[in-house]
PDB file of C-alpha atoms and ligand atoms in Angstrom:
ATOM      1  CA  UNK V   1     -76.218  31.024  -2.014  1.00 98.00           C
ATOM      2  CA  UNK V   2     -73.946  29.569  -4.352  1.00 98.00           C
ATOM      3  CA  UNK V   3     -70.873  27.084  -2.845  1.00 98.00           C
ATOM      4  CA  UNK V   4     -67.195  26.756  -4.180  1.00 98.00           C
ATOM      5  CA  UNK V   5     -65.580  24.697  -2.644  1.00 98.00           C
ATOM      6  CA  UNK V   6     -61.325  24.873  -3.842  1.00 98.00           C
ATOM      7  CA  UNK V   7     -57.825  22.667  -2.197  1.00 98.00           C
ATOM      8  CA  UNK V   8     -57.046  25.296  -0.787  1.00 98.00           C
ATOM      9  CA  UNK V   9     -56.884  29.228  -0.206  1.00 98.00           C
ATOM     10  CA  UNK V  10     -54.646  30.049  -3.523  1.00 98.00           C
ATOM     11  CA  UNK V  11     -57.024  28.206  -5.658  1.00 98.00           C
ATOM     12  CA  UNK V  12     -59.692  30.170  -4.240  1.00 98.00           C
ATOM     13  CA  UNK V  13     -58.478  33.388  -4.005  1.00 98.00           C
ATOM     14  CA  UNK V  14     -57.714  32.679  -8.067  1.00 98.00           C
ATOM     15  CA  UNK V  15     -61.146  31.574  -8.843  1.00 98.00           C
ATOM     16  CA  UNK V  16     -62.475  35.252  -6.635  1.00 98.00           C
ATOM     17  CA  UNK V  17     -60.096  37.092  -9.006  1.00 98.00           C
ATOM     18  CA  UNK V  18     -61.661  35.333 -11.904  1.00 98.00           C
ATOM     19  CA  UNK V  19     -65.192  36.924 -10.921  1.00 98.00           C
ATOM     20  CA  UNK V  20     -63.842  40.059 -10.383  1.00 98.00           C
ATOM     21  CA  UNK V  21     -62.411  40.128 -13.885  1.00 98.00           C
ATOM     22  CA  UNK V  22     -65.377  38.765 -15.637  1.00 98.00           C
ATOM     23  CA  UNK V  23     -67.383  41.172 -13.738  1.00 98.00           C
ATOM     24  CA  UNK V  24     -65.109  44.256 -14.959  1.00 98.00           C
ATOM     25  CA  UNK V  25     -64.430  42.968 -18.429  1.00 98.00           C
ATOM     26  CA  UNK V  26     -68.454  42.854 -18.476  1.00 98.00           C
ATOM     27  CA  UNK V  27     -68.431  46.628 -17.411  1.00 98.00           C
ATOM     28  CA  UNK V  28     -65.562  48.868 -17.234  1.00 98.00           C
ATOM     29  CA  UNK V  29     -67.050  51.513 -15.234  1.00 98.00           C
ATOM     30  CA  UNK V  30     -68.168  48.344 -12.395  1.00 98.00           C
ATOM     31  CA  UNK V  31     -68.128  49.512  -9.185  1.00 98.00           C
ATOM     32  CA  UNK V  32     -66.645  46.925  -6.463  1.00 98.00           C
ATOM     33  CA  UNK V  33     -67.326  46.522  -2.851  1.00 98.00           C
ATOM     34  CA  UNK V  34     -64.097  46.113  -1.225  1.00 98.00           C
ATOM     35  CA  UNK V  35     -62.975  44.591   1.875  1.00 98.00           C
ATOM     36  CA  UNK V  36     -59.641  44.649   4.123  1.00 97.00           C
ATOM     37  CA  UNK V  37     -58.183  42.052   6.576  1.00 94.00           C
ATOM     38  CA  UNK V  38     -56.046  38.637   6.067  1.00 95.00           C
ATOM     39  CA  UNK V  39     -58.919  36.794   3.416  1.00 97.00           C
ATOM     40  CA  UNK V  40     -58.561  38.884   0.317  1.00 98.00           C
ATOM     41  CA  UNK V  41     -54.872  39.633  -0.180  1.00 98.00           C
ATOM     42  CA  UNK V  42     -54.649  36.525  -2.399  1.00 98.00           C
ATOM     43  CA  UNK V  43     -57.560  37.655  -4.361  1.00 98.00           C
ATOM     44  CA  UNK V  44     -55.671  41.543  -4.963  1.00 98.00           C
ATOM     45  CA  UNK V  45     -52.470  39.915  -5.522  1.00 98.00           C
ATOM     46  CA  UNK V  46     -54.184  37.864  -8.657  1.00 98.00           C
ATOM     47  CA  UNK V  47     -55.724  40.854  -9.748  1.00 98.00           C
ATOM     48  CA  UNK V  48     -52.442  43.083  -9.601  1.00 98.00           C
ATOM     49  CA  UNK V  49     -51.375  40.274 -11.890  1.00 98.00           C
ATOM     50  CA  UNK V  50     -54.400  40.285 -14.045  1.00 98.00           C
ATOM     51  CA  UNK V  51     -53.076  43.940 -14.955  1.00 98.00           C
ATOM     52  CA  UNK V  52     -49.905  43.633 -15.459  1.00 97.00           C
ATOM     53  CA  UNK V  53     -50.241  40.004 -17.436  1.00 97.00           C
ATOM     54  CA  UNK V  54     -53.896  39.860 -18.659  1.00 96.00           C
ATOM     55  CA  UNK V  55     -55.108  43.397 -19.689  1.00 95.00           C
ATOM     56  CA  UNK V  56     -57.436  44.182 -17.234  1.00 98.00           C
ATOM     57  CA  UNK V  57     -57.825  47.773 -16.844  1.00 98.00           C
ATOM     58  CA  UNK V  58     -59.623  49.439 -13.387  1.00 98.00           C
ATOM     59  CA  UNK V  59     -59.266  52.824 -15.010  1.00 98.00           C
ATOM     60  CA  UNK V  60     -62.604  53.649 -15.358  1.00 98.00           C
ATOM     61  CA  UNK V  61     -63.443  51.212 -12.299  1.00 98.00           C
ATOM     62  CA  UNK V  62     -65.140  52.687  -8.994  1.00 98.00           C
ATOM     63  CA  UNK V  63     -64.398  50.841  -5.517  1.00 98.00           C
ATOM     64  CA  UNK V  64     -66.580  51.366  -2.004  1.00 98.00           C
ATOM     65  CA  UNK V  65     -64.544  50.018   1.031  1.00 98.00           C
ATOM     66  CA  UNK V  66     -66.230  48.270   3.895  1.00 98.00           C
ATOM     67  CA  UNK V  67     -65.083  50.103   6.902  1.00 98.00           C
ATOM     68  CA  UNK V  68     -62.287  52.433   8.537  1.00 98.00           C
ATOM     69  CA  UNK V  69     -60.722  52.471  12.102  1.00 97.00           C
ATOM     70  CA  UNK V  70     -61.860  55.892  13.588  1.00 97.00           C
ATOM     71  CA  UNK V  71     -58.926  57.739  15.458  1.00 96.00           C
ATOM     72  CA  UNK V  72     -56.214  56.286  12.555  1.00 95.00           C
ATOM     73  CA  UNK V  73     -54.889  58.831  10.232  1.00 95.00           C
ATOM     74  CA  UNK V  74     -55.342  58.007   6.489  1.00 94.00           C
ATOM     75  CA  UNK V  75     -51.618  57.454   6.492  1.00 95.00           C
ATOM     76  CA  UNK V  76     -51.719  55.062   9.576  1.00 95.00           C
ATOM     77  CA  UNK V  77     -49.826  52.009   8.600  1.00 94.00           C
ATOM     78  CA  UNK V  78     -52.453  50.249  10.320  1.00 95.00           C
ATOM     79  CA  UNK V  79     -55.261  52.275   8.825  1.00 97.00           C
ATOM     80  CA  UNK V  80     -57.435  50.656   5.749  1.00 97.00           C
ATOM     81  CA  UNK V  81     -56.452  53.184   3.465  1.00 98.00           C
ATOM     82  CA  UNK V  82     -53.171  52.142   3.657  1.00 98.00           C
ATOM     83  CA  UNK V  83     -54.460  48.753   3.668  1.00 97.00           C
ATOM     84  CA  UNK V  84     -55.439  49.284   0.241  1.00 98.00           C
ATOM     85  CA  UNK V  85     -53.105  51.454  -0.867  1.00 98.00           C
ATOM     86  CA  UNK V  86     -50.480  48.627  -0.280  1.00 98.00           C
ATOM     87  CA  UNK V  87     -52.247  45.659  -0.951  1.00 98.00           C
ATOM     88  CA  UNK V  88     -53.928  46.766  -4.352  1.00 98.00           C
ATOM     89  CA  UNK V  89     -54.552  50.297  -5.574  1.00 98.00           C
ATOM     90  CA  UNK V  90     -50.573  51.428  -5.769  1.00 98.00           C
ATOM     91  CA  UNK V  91     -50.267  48.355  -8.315  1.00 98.00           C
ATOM     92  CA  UNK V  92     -53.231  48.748 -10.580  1.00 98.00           C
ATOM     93  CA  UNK V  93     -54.558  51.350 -12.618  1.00 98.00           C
ATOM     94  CA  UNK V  94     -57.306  52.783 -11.023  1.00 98.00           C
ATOM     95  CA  UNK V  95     -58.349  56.682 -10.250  1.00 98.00           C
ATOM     96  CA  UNK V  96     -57.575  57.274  -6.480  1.00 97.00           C
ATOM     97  CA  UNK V  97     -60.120  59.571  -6.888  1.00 98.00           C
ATOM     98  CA  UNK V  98     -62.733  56.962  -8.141  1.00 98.00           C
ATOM     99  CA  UNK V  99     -61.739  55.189  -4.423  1.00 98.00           C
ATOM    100  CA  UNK V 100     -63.555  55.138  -1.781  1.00 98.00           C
ATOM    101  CA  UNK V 101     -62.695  54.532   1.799  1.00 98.00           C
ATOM    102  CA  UNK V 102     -64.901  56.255   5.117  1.00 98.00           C
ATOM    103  CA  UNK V 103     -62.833  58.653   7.264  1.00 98.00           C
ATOM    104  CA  UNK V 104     -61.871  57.976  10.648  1.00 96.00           C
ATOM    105  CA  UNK V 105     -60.356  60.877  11.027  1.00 97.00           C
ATOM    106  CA  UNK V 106     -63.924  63.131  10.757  1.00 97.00           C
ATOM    107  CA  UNK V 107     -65.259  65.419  13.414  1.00 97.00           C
ATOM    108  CA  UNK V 108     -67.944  63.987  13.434  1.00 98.00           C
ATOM    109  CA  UNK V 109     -68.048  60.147  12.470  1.00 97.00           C
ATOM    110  CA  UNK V 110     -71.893  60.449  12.550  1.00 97.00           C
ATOM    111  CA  UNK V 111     -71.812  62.843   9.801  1.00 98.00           C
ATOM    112  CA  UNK V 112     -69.227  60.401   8.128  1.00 98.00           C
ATOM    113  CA  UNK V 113     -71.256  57.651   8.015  1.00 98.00           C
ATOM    114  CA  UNK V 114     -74.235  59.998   6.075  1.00 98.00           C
ATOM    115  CA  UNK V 115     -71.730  61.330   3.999  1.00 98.00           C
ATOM    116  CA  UNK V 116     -70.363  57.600   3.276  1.00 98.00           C
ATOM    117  CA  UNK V 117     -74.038  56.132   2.816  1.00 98.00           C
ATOM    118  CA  UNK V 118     -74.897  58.829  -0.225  1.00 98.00           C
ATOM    119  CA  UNK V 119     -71.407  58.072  -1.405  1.00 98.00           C
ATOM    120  CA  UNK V 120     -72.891  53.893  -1.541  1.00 98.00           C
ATOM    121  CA  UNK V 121     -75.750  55.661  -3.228  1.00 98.00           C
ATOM    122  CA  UNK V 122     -74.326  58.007  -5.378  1.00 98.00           C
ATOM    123  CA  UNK V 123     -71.281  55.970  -6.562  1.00 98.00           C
ATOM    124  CA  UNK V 124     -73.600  52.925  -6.652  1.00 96.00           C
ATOM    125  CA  UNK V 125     -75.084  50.660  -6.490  1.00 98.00           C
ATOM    126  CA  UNK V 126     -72.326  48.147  -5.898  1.00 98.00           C
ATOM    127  CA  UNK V 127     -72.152  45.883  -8.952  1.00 98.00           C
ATOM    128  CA  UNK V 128     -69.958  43.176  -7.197  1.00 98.00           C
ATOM    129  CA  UNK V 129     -69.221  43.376  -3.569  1.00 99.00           C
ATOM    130  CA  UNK V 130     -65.906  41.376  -1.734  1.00 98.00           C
ATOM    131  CA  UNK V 131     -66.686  40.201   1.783  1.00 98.00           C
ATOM    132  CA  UNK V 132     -64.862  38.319   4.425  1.00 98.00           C
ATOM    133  CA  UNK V 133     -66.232  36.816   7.342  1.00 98.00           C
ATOM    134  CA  UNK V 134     -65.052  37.168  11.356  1.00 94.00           C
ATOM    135  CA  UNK V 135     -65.007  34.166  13.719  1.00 93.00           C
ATOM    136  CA  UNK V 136     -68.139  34.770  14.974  1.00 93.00           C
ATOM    137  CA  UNK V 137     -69.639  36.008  12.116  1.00 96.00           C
ATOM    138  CA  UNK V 138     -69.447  39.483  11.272  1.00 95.00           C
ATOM    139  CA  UNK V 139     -69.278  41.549   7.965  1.00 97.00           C
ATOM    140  CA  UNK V 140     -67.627  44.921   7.415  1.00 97.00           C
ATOM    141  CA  UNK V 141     -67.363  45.471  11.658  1.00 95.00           C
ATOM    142  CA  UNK V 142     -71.093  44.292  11.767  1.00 96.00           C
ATOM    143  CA  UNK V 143     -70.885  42.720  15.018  1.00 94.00           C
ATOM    144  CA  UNK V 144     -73.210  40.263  16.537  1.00 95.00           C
ATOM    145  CA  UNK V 145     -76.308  42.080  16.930  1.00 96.00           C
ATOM    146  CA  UNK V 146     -76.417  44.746  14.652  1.00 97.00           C
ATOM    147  CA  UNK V 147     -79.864  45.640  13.187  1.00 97.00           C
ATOM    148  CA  UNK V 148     -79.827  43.851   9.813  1.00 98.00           C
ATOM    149  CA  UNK V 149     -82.088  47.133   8.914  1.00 98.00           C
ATOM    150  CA  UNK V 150     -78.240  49.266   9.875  1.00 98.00           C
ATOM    151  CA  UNK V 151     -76.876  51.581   7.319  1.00 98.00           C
ATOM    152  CA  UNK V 152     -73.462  53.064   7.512  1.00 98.00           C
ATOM    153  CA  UNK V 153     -72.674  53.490  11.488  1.00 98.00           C
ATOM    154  CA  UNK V 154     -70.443  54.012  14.211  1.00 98.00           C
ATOM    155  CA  UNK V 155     -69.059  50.897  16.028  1.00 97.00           C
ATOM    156  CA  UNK V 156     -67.497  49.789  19.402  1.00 95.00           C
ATOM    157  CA  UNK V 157     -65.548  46.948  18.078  1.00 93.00           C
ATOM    158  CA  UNK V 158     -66.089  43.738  20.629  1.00 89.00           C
ATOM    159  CA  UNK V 159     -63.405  42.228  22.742  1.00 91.00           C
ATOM    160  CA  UNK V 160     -62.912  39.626  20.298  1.00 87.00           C
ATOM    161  CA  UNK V 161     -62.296  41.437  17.282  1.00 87.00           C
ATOM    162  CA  UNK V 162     -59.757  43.572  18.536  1.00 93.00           C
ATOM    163  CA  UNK V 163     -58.230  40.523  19.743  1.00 92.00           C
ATOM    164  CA  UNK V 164     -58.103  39.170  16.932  1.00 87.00           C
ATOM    165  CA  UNK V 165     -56.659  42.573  15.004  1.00 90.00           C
ATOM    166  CA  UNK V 166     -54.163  43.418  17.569  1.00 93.00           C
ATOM    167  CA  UNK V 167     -51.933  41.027  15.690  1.00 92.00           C
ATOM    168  CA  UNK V 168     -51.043  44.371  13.191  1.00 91.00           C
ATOM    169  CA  UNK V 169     -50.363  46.755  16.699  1.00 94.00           C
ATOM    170  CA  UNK V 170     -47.605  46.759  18.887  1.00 94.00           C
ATOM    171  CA  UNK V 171     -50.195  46.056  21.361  1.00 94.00           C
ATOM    172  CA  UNK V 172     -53.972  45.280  21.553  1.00 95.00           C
ATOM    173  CA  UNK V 173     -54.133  48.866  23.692  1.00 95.00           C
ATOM    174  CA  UNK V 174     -53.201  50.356  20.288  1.00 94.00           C
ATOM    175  CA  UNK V 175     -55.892  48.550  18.311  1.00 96.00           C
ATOM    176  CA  UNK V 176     -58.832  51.415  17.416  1.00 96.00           C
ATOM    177  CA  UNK V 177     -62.093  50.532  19.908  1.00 96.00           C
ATOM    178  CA  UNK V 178     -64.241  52.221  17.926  1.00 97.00           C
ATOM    179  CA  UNK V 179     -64.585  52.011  13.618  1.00 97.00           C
ATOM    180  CA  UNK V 180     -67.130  53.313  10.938  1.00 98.00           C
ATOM    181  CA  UNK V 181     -68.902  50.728   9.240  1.00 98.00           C
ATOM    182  CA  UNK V 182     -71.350  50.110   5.963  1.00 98.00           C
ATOM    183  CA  UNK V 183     -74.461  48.604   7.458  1.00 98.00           C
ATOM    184  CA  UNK V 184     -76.199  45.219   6.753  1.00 98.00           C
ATOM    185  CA  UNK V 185     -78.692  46.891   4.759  1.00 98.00           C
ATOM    186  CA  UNK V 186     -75.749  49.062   2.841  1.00 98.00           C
ATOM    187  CA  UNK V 187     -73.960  45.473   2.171  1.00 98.00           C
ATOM    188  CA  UNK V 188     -77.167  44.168   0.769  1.00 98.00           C
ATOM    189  CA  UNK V 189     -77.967  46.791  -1.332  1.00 98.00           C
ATOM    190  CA  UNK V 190     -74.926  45.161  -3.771  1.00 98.00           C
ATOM    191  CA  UNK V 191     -76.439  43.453  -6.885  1.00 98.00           C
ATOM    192  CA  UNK V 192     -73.503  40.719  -6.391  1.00 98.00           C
ATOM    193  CA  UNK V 193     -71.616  39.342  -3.032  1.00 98.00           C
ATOM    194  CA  UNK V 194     -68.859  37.018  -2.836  1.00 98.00           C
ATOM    195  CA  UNK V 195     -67.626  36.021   0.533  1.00 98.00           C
ATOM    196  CA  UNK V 196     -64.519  34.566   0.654  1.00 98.00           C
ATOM    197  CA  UNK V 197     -63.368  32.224   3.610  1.00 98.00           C
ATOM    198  CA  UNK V 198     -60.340  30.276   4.237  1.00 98.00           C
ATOM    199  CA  UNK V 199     -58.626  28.247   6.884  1.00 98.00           C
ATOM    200  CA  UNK V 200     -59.764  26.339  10.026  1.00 98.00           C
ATOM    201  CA  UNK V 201     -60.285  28.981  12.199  1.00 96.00           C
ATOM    202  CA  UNK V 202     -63.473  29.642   9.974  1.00 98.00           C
ATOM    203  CA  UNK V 203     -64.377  26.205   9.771  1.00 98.00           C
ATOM    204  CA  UNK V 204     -67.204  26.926  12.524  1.00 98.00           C
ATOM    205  CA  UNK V 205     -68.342  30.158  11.159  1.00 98.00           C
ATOM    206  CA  UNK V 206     -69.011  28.672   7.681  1.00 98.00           C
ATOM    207  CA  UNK V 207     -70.863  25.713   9.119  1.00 98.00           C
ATOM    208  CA  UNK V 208     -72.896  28.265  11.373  1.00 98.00           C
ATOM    209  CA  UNK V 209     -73.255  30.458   7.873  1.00 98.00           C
ATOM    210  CA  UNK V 210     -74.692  27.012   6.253  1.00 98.00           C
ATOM    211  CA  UNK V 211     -77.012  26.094   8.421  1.00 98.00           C
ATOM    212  CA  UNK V 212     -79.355  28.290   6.670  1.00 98.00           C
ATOM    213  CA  UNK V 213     -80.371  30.071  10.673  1.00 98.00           C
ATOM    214  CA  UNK V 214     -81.111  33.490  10.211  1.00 98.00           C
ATOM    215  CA  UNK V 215     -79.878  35.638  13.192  1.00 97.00           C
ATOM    216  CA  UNK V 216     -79.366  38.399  14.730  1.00 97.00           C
ATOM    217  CA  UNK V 217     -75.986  36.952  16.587  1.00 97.00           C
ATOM    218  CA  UNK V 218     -74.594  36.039  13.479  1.00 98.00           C
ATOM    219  CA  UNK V 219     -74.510  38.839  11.120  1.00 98.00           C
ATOM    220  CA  UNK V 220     -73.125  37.051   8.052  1.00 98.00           C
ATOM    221  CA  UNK V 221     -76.303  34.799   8.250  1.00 98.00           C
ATOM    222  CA  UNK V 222     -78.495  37.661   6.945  1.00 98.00           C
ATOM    223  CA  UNK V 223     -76.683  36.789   3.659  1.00 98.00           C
ATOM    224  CA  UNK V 224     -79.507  34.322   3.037  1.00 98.00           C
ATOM    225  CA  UNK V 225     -81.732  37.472   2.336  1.00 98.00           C
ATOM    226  CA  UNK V 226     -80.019  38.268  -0.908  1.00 98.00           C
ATOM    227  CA  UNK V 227     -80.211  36.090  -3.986  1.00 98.00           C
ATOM    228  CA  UNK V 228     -76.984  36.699  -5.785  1.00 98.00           C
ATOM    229  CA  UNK V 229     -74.442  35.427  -3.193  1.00 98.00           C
ATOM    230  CA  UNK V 230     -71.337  33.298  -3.971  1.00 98.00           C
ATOM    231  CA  UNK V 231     -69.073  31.279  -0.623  1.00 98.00           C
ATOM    232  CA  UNK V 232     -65.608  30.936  -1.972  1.00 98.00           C
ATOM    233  CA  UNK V 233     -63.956  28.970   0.723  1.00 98.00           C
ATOM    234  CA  UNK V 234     -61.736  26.255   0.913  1.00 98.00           C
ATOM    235  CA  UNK V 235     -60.957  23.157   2.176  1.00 98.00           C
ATOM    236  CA  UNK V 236     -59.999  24.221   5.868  1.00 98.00           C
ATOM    237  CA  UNK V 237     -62.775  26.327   6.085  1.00 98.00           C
ATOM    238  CA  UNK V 238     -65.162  23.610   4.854  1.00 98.00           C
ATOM    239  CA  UNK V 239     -64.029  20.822   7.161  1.00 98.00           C
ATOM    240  CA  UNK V 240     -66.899  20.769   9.570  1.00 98.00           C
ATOM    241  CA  UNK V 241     -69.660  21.616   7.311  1.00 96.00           C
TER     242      UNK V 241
HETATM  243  P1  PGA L 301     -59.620  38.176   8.088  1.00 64.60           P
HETATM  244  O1  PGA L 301     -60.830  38.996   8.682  1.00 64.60           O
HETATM  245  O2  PGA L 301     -59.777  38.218   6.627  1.00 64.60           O
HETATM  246  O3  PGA L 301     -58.392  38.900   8.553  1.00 64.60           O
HETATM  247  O4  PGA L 301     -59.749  36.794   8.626  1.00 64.60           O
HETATM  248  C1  PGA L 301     -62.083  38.804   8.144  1.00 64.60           C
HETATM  249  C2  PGA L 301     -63.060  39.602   8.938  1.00 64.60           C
HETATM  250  O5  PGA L 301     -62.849  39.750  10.154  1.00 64.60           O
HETATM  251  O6  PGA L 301     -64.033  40.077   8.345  1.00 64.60           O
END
């Protein structure tokens, strides 16, 4: 795993956007793993500008999103289709249909998360995937204890989590309790991960992510089992390490 360590979350959020570019300059037809939540809205909000200032086209671009709420309708405002609707694909030039997103909305999320799983395959493999990291560890909704061997599944989100989301709902009886996720195995099957993680209140979770412990209660740590993986994180987030 490769360290960058930046002042703070706009310089790293910049230097994220910089791979991203280099990575789709490399290969228009890239396809990116994509992630929702607070951590990469500085990273879209560079690349929005990298279109409209620097040329960078995502027209022939493909993008695979982490995870969905099940229950939200695609046009939720809390749902992550609108997440990324607002936040990045309404400003750049990429095919909606060339988007991907899992459905909460299916009759039967089971089938969803087959369906989504050929899509990783089909689509893919992810050339360059966007992760953020949860307090106590998780990627996509990969709570503590999922089966590192997990491919795209359904999820109860814990206590915490929803805590921590209900910040976006009126109230946390409004936040989702359940959500489709890519598994660790599905997040690992990218050739290229960049985790991004800013501010204090992931100071512990990076210094649990850098102590190299491989475990089941920390999802992020499985990480350490692919060898292309870049930490953007800054200063905050770096403080106890
Ligand atoms: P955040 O969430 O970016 O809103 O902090 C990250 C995560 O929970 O994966």
């Amino acid at each position: 795993m490769k360290v960058l360590v930046f002042d703070n979350y706009d310089e790293a959020s910049a230097q994220a956007a910089q791979l991203v570019e280099a990575q789709v300059l490399e290969n228009a037809q890239s396809v990116l793993g994509l992630a929702t939540g607070s951590t990469p809205i500085g990273l879209y909000k560079n690349l929005i500008e990298g279109v409209k200032t620097r040329g960078v086209s995502y027209k022939n671009v493909s993008t695979i999103n982490l995870d969905e709420y099940i229950g939200l309708p695609t046009d939720h405002s809390e749902s992550y289709h609108t997440f990324m609707a607002e936040n990045l694909f309404n400003h750049i030039d990429i095919a909606i249909d060339n988007t991907y997103v899992p459905n909460g909305m299916a009759v039967s999320p089971e089938e969803e998360c087959v369906r989504y799983e050929e899509i990783i395959d089909r689509v893919g493999p992810i050339d360059l995937q966007i992760l953020g990291i949860g307090t106590n560890g998780h990627i996509g909704f990969n709570e503590p204890g999922t089966d590192p061997e997990s491919l795209t599944h359904v999820v109860e989100l814990v206590a915490s989590t929803r805590e921590s989301n209900a910040r976006f709902f009126p109230s946390i009886d409004d936040v989702p309790t359940h959500a489709v996720t890519t598994g660790i195995k599905s997040i690992l099957k990218s050739k290229k991960i960049i985790l991004i993680a800013s501010g204090a209140s992931k100071a512990e979770a990076v210094k649990q992510l850098l102590s190299k412990e491989i475990s089941q209660d920390f999802p992020a740590s499985y990480l350490w089992n692919h060898d292309d993986v870049t930490l953007i994180v800054d200063q905050d987030a770096y403080s106890l390490v």
